[in-house]
Coordinates of C-alpha atoms in Angstrom, one line a residue:
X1 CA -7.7 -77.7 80.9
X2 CA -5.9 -79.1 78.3
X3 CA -4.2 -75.8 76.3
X4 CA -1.4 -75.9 73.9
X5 CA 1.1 -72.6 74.4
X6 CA 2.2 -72.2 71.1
X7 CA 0.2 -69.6 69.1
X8 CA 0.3 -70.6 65.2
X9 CA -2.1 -67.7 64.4
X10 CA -0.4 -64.1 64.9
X11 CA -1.5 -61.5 62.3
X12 CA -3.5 -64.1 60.4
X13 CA -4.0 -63.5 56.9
X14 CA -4.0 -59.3 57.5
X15 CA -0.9 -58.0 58.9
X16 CA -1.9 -54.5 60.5
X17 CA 0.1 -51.7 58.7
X18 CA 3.4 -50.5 61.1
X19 CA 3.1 -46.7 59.7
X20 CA 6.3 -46.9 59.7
X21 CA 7.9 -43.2 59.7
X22 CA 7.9 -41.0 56.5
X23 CA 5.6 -43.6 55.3
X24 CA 8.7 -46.0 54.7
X25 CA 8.2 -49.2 52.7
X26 CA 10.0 -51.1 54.3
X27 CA 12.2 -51.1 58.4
X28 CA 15.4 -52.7 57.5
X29 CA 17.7 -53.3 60.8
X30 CA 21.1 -54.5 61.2
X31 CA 22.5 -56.0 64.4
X32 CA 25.8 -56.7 65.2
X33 CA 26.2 -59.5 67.8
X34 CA 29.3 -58.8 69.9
X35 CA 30.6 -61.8 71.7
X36 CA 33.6 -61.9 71.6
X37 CA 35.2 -62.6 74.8
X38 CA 32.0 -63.6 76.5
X39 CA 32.4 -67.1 74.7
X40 CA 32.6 -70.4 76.5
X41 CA 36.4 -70.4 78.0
X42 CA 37.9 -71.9 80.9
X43 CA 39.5 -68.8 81.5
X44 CA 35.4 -67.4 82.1
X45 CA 34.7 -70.3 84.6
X46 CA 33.4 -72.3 82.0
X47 CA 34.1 -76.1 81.8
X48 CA 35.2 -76.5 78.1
X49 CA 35.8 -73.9 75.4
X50 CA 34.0 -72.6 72.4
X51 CA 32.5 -74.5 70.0
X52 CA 29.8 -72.5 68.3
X53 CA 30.0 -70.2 64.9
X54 CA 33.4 -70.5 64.2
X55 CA 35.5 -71.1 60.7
X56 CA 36.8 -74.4 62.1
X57 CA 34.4 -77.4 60.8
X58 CA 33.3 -79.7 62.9
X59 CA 34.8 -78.1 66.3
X60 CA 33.7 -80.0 70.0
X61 CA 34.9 -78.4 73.0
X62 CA 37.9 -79.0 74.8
X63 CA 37.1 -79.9 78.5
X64 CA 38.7 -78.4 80.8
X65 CA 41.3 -77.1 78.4
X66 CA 41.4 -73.6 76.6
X67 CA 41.5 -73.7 72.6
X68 CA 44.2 -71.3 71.5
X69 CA 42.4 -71.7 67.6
X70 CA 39.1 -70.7 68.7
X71 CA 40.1 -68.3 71.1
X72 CA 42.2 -66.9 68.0
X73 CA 39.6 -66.7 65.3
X74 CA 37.3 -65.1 68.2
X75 CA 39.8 -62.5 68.9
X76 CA 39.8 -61.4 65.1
X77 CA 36.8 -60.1 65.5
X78 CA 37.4 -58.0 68.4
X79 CA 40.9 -56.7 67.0
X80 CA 40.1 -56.6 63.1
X81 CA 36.0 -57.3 62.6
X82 CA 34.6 -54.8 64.9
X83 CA 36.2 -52.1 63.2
X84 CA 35.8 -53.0 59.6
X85 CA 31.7 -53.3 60.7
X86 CA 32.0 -50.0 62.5
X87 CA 33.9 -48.4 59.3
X88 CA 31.1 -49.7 56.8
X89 CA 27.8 -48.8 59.0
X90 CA 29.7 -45.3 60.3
X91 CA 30.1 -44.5 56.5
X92 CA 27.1 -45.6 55.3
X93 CA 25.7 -43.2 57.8
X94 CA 22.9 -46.2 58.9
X95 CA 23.1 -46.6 63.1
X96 CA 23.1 -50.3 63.8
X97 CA 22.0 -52.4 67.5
X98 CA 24.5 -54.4 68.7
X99 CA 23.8 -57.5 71.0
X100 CA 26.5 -57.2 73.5
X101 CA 27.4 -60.0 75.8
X102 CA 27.7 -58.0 79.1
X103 CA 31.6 -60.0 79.7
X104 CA 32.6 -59.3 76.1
X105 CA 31.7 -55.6 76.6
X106 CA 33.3 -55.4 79.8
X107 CA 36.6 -56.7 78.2
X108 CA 36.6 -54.4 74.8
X109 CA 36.2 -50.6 75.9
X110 CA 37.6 -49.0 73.0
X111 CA 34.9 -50.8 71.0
X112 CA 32.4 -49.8 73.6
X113 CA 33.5 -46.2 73.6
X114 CA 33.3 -46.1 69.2
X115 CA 29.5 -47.8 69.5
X116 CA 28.7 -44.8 72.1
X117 CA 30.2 -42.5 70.0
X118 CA 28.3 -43.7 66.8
X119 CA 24.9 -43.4 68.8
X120 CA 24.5 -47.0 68.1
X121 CA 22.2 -49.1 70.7
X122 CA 23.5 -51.4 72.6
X123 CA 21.1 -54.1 73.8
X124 CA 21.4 -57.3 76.0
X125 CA 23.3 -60.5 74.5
X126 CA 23.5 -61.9 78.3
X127 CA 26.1 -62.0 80.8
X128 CA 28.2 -64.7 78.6
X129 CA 27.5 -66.0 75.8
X130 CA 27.0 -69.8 76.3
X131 CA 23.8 -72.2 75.8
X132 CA 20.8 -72.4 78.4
X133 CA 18.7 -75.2 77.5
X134 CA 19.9 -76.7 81.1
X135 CA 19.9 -74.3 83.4
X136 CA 17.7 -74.1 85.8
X137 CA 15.3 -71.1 86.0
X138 CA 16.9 -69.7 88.6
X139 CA 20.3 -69.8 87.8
X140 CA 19.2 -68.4 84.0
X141 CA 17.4 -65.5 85.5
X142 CA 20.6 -65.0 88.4
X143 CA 22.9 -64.6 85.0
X144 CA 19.9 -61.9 83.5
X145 CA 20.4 -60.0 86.5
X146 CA 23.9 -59.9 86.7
X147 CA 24.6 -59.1 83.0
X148 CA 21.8 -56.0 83.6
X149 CA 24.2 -54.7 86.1
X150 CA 27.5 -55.3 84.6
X151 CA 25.7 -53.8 81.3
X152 CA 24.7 -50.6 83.1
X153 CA 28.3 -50.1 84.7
X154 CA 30.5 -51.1 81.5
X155 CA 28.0 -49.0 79.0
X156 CA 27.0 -46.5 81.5
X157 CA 23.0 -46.8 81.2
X158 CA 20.8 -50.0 81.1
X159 CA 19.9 -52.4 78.6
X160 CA 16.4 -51.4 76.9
X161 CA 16.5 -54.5 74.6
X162 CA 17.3 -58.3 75.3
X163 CA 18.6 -61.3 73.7
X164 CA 19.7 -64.4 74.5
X165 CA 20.3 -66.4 71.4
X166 CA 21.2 -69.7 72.6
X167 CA 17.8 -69.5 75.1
X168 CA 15.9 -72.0 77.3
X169 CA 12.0 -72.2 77.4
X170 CA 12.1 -70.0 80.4
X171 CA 13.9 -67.4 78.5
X172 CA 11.5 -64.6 77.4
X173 CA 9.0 -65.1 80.5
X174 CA 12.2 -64.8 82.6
X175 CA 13.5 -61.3 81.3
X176 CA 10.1 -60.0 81.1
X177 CA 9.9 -60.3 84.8
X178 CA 12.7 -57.7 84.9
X179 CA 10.7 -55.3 83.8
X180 CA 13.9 -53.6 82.5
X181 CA 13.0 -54.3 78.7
X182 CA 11.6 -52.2 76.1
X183 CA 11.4 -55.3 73.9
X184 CA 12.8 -58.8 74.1
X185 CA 13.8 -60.1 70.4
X186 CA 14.4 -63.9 71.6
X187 CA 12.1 -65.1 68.6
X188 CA 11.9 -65.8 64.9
X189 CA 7.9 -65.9 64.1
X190 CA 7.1 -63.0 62.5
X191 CA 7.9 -59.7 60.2
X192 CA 6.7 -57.5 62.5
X193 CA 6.8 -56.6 66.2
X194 CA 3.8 -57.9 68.1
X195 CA 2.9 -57.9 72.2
X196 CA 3.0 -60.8 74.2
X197 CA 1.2 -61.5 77.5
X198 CA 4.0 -63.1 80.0
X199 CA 5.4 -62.1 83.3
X200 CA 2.0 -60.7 84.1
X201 CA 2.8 -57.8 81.6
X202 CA 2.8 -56.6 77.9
X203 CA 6.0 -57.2 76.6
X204 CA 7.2 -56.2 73.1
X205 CA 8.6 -58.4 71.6
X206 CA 10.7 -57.5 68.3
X207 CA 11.5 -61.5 66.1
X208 CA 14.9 -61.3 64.9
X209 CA 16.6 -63.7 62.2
X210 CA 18.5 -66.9 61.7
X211 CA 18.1 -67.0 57.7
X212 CA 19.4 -63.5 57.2
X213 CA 22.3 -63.9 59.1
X214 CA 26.0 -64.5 58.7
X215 CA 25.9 -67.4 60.7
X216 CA 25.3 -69.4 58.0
X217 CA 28.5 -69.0 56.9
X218 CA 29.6 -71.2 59.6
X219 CA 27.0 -73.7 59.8
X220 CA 26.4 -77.1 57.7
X221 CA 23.6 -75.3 55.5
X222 CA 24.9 -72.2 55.0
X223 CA 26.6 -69.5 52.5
X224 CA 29.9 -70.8 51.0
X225 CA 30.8 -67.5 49.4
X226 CA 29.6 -63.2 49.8
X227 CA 28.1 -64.1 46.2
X228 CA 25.0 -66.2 48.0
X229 CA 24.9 -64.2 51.4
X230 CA 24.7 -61.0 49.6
X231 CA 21.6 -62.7 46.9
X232 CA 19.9 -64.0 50.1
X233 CA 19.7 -60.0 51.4
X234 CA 18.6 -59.1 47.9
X235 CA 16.2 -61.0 47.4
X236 CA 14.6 -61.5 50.9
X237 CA 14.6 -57.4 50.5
X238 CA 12.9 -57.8 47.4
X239 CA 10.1 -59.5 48.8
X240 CA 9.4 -57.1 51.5
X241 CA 9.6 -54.5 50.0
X242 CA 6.9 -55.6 47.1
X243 CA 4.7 -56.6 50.1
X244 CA 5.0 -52.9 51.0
X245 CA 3.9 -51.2 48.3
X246 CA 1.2 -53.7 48.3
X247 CA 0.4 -51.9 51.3
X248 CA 1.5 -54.6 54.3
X249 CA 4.7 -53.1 55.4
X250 CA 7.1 -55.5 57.2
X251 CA 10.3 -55.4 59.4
X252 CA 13.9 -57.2 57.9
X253 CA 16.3 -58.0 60.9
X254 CA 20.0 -58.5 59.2
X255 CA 22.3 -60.3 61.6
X256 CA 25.5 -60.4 62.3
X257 CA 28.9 -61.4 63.7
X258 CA 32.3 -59.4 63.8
X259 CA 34.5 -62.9 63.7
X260 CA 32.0 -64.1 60.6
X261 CA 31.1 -60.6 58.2
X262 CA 34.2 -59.0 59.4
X263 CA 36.1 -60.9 56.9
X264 CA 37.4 -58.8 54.5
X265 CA 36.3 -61.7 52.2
X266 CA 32.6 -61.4 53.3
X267 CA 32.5 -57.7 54.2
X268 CA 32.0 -56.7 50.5
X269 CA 28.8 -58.7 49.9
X270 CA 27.7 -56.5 52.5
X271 CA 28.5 -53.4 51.7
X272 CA 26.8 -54.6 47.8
X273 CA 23.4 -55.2 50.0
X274 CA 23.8 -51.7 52.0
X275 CA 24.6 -49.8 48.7
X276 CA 21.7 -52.2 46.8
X277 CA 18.9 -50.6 49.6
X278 CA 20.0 -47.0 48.8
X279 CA 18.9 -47.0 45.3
X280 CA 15.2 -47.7 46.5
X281 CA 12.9 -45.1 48.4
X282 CA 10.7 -45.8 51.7
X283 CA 13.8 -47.9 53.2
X284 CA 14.1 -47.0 57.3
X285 CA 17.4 -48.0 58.9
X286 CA 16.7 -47.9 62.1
X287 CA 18.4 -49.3 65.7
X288 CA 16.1 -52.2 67.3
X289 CA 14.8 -49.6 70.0
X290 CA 13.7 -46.7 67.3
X291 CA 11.4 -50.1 66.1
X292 CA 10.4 -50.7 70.0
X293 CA 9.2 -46.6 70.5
X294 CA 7.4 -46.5 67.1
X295 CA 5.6 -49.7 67.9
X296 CA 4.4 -48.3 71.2
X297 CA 3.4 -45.2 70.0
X298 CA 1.3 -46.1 67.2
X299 CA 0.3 -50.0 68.0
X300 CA 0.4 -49.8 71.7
X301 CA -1.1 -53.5 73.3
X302 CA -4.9 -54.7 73.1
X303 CA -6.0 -57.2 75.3
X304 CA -8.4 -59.0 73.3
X305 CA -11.0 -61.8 74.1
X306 CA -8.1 -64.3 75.2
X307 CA -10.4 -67.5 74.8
X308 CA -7.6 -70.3 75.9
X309 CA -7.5 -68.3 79.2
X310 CA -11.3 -68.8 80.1
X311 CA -12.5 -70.6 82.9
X312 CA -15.2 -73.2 82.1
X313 CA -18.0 -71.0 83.0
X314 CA -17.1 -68.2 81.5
X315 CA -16.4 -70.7 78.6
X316 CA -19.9 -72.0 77.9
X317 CA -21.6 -68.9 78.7
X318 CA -20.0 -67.0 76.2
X319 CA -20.5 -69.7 73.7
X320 CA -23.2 -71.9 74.7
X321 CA -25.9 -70.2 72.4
X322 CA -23.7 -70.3 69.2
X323 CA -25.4 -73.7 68.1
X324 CA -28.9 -73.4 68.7
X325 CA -30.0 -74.3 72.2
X326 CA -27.2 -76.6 72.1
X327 CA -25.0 -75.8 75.4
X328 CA -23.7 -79.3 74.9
X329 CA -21.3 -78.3 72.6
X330 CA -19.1 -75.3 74.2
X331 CA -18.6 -77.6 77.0
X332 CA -16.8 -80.1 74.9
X333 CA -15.3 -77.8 73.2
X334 CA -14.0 -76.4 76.4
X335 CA -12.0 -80.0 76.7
X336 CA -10.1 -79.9 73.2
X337 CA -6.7 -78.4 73.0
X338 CA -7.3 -75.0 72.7
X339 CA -4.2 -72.3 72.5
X340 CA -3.6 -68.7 71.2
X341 CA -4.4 -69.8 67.6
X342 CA -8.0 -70.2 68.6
X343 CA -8.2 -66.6 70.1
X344 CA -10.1 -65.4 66.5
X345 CA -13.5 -66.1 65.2
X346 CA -11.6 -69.0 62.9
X347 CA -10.3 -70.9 65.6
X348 CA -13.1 -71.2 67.7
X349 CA -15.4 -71.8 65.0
X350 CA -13.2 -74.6 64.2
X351 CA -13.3 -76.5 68.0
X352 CA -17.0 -75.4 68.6
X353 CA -17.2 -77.7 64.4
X354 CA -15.3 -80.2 65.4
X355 CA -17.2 -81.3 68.3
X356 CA -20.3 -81.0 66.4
X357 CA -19.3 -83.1 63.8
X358 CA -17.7 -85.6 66.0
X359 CA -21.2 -86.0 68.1
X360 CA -23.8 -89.1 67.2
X361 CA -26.0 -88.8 64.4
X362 CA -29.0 -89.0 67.6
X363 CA -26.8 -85.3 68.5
X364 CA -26.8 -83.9 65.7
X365 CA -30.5 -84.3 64.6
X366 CA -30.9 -82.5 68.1
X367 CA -29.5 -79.7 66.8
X368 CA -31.3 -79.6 64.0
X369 CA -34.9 -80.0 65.6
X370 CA -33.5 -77.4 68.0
X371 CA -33.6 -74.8 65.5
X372 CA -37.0 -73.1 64.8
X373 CA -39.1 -73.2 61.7
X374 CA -38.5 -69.9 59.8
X375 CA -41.2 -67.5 60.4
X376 CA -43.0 -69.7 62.4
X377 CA -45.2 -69.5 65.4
X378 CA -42.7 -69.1 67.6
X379 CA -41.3 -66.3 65.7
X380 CA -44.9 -65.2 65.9
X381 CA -44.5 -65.7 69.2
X382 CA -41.7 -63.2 69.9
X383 CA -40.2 -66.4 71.4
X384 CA -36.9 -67.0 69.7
X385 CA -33.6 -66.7 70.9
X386 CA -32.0 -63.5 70.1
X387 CA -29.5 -64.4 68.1
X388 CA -32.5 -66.0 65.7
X389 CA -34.9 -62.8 65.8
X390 CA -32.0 -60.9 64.9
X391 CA -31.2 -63.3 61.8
X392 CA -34.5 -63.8 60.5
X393 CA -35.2 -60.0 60.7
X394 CA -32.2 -59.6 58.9
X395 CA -33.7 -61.4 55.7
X396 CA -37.3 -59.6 56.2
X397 CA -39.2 -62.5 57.9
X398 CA -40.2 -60.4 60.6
X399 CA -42.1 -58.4 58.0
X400 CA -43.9 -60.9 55.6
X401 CA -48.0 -60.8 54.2
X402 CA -50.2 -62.8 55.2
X403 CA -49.6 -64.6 51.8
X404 CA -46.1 -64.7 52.4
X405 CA -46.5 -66.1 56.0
X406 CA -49.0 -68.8 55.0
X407 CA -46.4 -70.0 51.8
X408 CA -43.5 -70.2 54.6
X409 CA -45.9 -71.8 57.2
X410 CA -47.3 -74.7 54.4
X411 CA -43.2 -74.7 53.1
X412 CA -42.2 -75.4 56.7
X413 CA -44.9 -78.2 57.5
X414 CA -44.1 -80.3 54.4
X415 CA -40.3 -80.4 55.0
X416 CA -40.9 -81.2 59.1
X417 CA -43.1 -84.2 57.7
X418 CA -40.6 -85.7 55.0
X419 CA -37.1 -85.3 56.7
X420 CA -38.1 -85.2 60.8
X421 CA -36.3 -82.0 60.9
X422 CA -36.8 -77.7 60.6
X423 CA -35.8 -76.3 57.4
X424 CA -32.2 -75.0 58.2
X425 CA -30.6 -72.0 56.1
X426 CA -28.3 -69.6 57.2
X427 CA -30.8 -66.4 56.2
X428 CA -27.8 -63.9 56.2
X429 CA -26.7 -64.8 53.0
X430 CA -30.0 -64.8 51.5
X431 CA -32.8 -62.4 50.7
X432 CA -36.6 -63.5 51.4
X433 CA -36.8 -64.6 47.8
X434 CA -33.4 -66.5 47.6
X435 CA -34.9 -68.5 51.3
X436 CA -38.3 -69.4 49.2
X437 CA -36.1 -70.7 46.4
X438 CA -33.7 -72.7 48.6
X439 CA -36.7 -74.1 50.8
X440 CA -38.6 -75.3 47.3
X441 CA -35.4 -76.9 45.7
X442 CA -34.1 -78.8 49.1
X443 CA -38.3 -79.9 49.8
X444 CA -37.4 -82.4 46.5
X445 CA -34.1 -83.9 48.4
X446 CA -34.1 -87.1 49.7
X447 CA -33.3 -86.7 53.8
X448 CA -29.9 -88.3 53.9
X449 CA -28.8 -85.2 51.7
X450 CA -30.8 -82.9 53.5
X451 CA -29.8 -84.0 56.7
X452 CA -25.8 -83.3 55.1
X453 CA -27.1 -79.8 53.9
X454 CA -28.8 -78.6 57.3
X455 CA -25.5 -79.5 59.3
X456 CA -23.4 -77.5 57.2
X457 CA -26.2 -74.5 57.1
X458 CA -25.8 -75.5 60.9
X459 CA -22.1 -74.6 60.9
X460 CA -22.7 -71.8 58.8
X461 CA -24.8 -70.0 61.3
X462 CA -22.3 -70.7 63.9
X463 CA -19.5 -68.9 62.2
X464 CA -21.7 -66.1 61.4
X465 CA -22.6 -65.5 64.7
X466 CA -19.2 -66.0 66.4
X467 CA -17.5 -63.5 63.8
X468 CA -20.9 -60.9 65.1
X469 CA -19.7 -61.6 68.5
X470 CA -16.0 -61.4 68.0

């Protein structure tokens, strides 16, 4: 089986509506990502120091040495950042998520008492806070486990939400295994929460952000100044909220850093943004887990037709009869790369095409002369497939006169003798008298253009009876 993971398709073009509560507009949800203290460090075991998300440019880590800079500019935002966050989102009465590293939390219980006291979720940011594109799986998901039970003994309950950040491949499918998480936000492909089939489980999974974060103060591409972070908000807030009252509600993740927005010279540009939302109506504030207990309640997981997951078998027999007697072609189709984006009636339209159109002009014609003539004797007959009685009742050809029969019959013998083929139309879009008129105009054609027009009626047939099925 040749099957590509990566699903391209989500939603598709209609996002289904959250119902968010009170009928808000728009879930707007600020996280605050405490690490501090849980970065890379000699003093942690780790083999160099920090080098990540910090105001010195171009910083590399210092093997085997600690970096009393980068430790210093960390520290700010346990001493000074934490608490002018906690200040702004205390007075702005709006509860926040933090990502806490299990380490840093386990270092900074004053701030772990305030976040308590503030009824503000703390979620999983992993036991440290350090990159694990090389770790093996085992020694990733060891590290899950431990911060889990560090978390529960520091905070006092477990961790309902998860992320990583800096992740591996293994990530996602290895805390789902837990089982410990109402949703896992280690993604950034979507506006709204949507269930994912890993671990043997349904696993929520709430995206989170990289744009609409402060991180970008600290990186290459970035914000240079409160000015451009706090327009970005605006107008990303904008956006979502005009798709809203459009009627296709969506989810804004905010993210954020006490060393980076704790700056009293960023920390304004968010309090504009937080001040900015309060002048509109329909705007929820929630913490990540409110999000994670809505979305359960009112969209809990569907297991629909997964068809990257079918055998070959299963495969074919499901699809063989969508191009007429032609089996031939959901066995090849079987073979392409199929993934999660082909799990709607688009994407397997689209494989089940292309090997159609791929196939030998000898194939094709196949096809063609494998489709009946309309209201013919085989119709007569009652020997169609049922997927053709179905369509040519649909149109009224399983109800014509005897006048109407014979034009159809004498229209269906002339076009057999000049092109070697069946008429082909796709009836559901036509009435009885919009067939006739079709069949008289394409009798005039030369073949090579019919031969054109009858494979895409061909195709068109195919997608209407995959999106009947599906």
């Amino acid at each position: 089986m040749n099957r590509y993971p990566r699903d391209f398709h989500g939603y598709g073009c209609t996002t289904p509506d959250p119902k968010w509560p009170g009928g808000a507009r728009i879930a707007v949800q600020f996280v605050i990502n405490y690490e501090e203290g849980g970065e890379n460090n000699v003093l942690h075991g780790d083999a160099a120091s920090e080098a990540f998300l910090s105001e010195i440019v171009g910083a590399a880590p210092w093997p085997g040495q600690r970096h009393w800079n980068m430790e210093s500019i960390y520290d700010y935002g346990a001493r000074a950042g934490f608490w002018r966050l906690h200040r702004l989102f205390t007075g702005a009465e709006i509860p926040v998520t933090v990502y806490g590293v299990a380490s840093a939390l386990a270092r900074s219980p004053a701030q772990v008492e305030a976040m308590r006291e503030a009824d503000w979720e703390i979620a999983s940011h992993g036991l440290k806070w350090i990159d694990y594109k090389d770790h093996s799986a085992e020694a990733e998901s060891a590290d899950i486990t431990e911060a889990i039970r560090l978390h529960r003994e520091v905070v006092g309950t477990s961790p309902r939400g998860w992320y990583t950040g800096r992740s591996s491949i293994n990530t996602v499918a290895l805390a789902a295994e837990t089982g410990v998480f109402d949703y896992i936000s280690d993604t950034y492909d979507d506006d709204l929460p949507y269930w994912m089939q890993v671990a043997g489980r349904d696993q929520l999974i709430i995206p989170y952000t990289l744009d609409c974060n402060d991180m970008r103060f600290a990186t290459p591409q970035g914000f240079n100044s409160g000015d451009q972070f706090y327009a970005y908000l605006r107008d990303t807030f904008d956006a979502l909220y005009a798709e809203g009252c459009d009627g296709a509600a969506k989810m804004m993740s905010i993210g954020l850093h006490c060393r980076l927005v704790g700056r009293p010279g960023r920390i304004q540009a968010l309090k504009r943004f937080i001040d900015y939302i309060k002048g509109f109506e329909g705007v929820w504030t929630p913490r990540r887990i409110d999000i994670a207990d809505h979305w359960r309640a009112t969209h809990p997981p569907q297991h629909p037709l997964r068809i990257d997951l079918m055998d070959r078998a299963s495969f074919v027999e499901k699809f063989g009869g969508v191009f007429e007697h032609s089996a031939w072609i959901a066995e090849r189709g079987f073979d392409l790369e199929l993934g999660p984006a082909h799990n709607c009636v688009a994407g397997i339209h689209n494989a089940l095409a292309r090997v159609f159109r791929s196939s030998s002009h000898a194939e094709r014609k196949a096809v063609l002369t494998a489709h009946p003539d309309l209201a013919g004797k085989l119709a007569a007959a009652k020997r169609l497939t049922a997927e053709s009685t179905g369509e040519q009742a649909s149109a009224g050809l399983d109800a014509l006169t005897d006048a109407e029969r014979n034009q159809f019959q004498d229209l269906n013998a002339a076009y057999v003798a000049k092109h070697g083929f069946p008429f082909i139309i796709a009836v559901k879009d036509h009435d009885k008298a919009s067939i006739l008129r079709h069949f008289e105009d394409r009798l005039a054609n030369d073949t090579a253009t019919e031969f054109t027009t009858a494979c895409a009626q061909v195709e068109r047939i195919a997608r209407l009876r995959l999106e009947s099925m599906l």
